[in-house]
Coordinates of C-alpha atoms in Angstrom, one line a residue:
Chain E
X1 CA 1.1 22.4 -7.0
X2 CA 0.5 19.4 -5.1
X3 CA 1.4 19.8 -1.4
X4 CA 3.5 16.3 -1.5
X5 CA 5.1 14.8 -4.7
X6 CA 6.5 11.4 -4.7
X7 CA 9.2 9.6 -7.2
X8 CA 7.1 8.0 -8.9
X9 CA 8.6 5.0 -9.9
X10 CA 8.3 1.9 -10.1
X11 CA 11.8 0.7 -8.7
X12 CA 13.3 -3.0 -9.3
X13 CA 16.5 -3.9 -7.3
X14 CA 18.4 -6.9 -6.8
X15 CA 17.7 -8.5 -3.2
X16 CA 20.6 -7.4 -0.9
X17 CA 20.4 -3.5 -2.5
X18 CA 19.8 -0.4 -0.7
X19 CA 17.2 1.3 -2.2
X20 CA 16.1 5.1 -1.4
X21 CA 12.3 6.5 -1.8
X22 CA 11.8 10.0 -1.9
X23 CA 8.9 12.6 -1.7
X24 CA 9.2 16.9 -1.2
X25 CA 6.7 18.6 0.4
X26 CA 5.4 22.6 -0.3
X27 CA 4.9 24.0 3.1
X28 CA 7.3 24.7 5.2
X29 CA 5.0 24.1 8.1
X30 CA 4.8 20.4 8.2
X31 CA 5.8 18.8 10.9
X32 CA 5.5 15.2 11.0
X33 CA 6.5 13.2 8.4
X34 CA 4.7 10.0 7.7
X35 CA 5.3 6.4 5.7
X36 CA 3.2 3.8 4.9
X37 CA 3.7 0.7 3.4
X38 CA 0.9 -1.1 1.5
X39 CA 1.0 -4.9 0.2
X40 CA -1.1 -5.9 -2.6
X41 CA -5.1 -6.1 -1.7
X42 CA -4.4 -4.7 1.8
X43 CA -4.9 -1.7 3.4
X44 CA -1.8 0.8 4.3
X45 CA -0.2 0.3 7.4
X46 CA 2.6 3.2 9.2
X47 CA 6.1 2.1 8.8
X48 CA 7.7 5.0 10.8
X49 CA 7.1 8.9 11.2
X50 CA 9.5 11.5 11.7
X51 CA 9.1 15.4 13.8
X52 CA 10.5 17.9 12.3
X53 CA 14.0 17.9 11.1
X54 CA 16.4 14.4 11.2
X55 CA 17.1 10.5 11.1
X56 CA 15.1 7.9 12.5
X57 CA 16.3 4.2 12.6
X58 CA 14.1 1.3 12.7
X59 CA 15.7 -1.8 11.6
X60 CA 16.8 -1.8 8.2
X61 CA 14.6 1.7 7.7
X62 CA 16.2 4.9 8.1
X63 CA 13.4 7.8 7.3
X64 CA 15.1 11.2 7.1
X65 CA 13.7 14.6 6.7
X66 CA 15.3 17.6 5.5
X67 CA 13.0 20.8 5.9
X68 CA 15.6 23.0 4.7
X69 CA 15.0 21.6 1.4
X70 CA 11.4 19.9 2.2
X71 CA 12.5 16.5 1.1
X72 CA 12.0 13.4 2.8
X73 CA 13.2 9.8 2.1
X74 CA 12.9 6.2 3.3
X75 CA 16.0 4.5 3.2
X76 CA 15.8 0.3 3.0
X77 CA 18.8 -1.6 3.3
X78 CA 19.5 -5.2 2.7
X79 CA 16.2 -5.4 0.8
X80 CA 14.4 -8.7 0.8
X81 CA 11.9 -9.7 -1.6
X82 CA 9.1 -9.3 1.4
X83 CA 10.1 -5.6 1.1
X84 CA 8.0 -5.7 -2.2
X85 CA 5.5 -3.6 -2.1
X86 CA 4.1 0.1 -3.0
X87 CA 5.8 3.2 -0.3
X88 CA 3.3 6.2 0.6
X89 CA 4.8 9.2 1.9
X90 CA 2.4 11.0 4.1
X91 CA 2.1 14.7 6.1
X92 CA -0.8 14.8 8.1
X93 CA -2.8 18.2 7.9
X94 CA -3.1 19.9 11.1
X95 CA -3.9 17.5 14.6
X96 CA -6.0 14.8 12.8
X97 CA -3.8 11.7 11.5
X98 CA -6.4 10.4 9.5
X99 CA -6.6 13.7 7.6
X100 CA -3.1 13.4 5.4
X101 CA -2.0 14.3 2.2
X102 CA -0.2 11.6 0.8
X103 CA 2.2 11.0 -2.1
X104 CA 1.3 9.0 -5.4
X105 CA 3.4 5.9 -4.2
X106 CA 6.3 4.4 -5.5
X107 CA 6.0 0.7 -6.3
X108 CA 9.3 -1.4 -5.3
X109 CA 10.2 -4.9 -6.3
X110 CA 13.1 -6.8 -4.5
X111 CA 13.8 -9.7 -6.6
X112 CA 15.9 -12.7 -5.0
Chain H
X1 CA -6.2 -7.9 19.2
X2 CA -4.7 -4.7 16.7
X3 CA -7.1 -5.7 13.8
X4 CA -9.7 -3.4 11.9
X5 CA -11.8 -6.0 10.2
X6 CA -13.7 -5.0 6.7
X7 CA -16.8 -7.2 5.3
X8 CA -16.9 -8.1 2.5
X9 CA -13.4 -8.3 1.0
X10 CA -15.1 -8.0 -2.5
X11 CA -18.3 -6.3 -3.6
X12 CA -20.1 -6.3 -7.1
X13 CA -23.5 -4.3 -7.4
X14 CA -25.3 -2.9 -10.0
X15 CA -26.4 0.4 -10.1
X16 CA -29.7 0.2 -8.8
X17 CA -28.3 -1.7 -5.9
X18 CA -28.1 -0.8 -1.8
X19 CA -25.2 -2.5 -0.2
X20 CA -23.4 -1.7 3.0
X21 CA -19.7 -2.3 4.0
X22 CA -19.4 -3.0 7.6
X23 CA -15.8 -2.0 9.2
X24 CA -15.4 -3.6 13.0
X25 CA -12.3 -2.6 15.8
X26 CA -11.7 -3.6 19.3
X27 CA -8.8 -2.1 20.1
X28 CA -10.4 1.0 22.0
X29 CA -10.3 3.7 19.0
X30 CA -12.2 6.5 19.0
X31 CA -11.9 8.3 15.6
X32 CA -12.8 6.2 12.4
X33 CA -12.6 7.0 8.8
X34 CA -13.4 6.1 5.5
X35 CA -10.7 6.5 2.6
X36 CA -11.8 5.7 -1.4
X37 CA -8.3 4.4 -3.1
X38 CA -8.5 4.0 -6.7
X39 CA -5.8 1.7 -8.5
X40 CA -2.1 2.9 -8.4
X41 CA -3.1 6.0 -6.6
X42 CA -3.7 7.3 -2.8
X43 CA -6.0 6.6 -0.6
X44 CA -8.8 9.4 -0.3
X45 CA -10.4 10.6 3.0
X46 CA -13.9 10.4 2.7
X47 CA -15.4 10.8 6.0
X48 CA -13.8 11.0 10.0
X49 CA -16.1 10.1 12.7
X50 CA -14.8 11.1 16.1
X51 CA -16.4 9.6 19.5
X52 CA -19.6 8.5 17.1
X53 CA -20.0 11.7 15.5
X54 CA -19.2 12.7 12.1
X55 CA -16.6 15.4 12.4
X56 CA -15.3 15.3 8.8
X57 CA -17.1 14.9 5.3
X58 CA -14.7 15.5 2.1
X59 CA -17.8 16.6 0.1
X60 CA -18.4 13.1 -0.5
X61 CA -21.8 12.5 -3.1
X62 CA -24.8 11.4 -0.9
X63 CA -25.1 8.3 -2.5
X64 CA -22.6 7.3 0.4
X65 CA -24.2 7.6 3.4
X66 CA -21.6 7.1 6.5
X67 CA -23.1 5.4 9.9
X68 CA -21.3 4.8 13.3
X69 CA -23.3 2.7 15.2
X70 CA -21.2 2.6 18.5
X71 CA -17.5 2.7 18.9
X72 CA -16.3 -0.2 17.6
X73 CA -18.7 -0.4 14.7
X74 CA -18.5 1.9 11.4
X75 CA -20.6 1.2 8.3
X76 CA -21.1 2.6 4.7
X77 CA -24.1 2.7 2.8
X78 CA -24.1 2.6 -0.6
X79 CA -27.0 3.4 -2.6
X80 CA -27.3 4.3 -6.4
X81 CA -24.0 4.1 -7.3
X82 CA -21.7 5.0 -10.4
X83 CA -19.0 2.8 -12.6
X84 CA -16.3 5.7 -11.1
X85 CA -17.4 4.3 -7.8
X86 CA -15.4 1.2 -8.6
X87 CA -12.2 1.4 -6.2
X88 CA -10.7 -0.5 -2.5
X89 CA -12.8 1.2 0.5
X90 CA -10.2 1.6 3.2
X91 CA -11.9 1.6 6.8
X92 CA -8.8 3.2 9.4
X93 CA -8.9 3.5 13.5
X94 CA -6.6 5.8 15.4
X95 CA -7.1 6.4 19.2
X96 CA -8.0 10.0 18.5
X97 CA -5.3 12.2 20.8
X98 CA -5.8 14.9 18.9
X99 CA -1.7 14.5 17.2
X100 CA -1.0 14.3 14.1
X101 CA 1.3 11.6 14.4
X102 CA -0.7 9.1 16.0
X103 CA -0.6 5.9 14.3
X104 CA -4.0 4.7 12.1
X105 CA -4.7 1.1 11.4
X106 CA -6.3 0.5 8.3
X107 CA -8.6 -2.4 7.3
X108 CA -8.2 -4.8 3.7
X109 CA -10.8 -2.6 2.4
X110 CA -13.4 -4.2 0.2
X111 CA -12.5 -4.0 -3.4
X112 CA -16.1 -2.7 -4.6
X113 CA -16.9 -2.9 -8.6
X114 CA -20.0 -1.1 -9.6
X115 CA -21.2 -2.7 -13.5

């Protein structure tokens, strides 16, 4: 079993839409709860992260983490077409960031 | 500046070739790493450098041969590679605290094809 699964997508919505991305995880020990968003021929880059159990708000992101259920999701609302792009779900493995297991990605495309 | 700079954007070598991809930050960052991302899937740590020293290899083949010169500088050298070597080589920074949620800044990677 992979230690993080990702819906896998891809997602289409209508510009406007709230769209929700969603990964689970297989230990219960994670603690920080990563994700990236990567544009076409460009490198990742960290949207938001989350400790432990909760909401975080950034904007029009909300990531939320449930650990009774190990399931995490990245809520977008009021997508806009410059949201298009492909979401990675992340948990890094122990005190190194760089060392992460990630999801498969989901691509999304916000058409106008 | 909050930029990790990759040269070149695009490689294409044969499989007798030696290359080098060159990966450059100033923003103070002291662990570095290089991630292999194939099409439509994750990016894959390949090696961590912390303070100049290699701290992590992911088993990678020896036909990549990982180099930090100094702290801002971290190079790969490729030598004698394969067709499945064709994928985006992602060079990431983080400041190297020692959390697991500290943030890493990736490079555009250099979209390398190997005929």
């Amino acid at each position: 079993q992979k230690e993080v699964e990702q819906d896998p997508g891809p997602l289409s919505v209508p510009e406007g839409a709230i769209v929700s991305l969603n990964c689970t995880y297989s230990n219960s020990a994670f603690q920080y709860f990563m994700w990236y968003r990567q544009y076409s021929r460009k490198g990742p880059e960290l949207l938001m992260y989350t400790y432990s159990s909760g909401n975080k708000e950034d904007g029009r992101f909300t990531a939320q983490v449930d650990k009774s259920s190990k399931y995490i999701s990245l809520f977008i609302r009021d997508s806009q077409p410059s949201d298009s792009a492909t979401y990675l779900c992340a948990i890094p493995l122990g005190t190194n960031a760089g060392k992460s297991t990630f999801g498969d990605g989901t691509t999304l495309t916000v058409k106008p | 500046d909050t930029e990790v700079t990759q040269t070149p954007k695009h490689l294409v070598m044969g499989m007798t070739n030696k290359k080098s991809l060159k990966c450059e930050q100033h923003m103070g960052h002291r662990a570095m790493y290089w991630y292999k991302q194939k099409a439509k899937k994750p990016p894959e740590l390949m090696f961590v450098y912390s303070y100049e020293k290699l701290s992590i290899n992911e088993s990678v083949p020896s036909r990549f041969s990982p180099e930090c010169p100094n702290s801002s500088l971290l190079n790969l050298h490729l030598h004698a590679l394969q067709p499945e070597d064709s994928a985006l080589y992602l060079c990431a920074s983080s400041l190297n605290t020692g959390q697991g949620n500290e943030k890493l800044f990736f490079g555009s990677g250099t979209q390398l094809s190997v005929l």
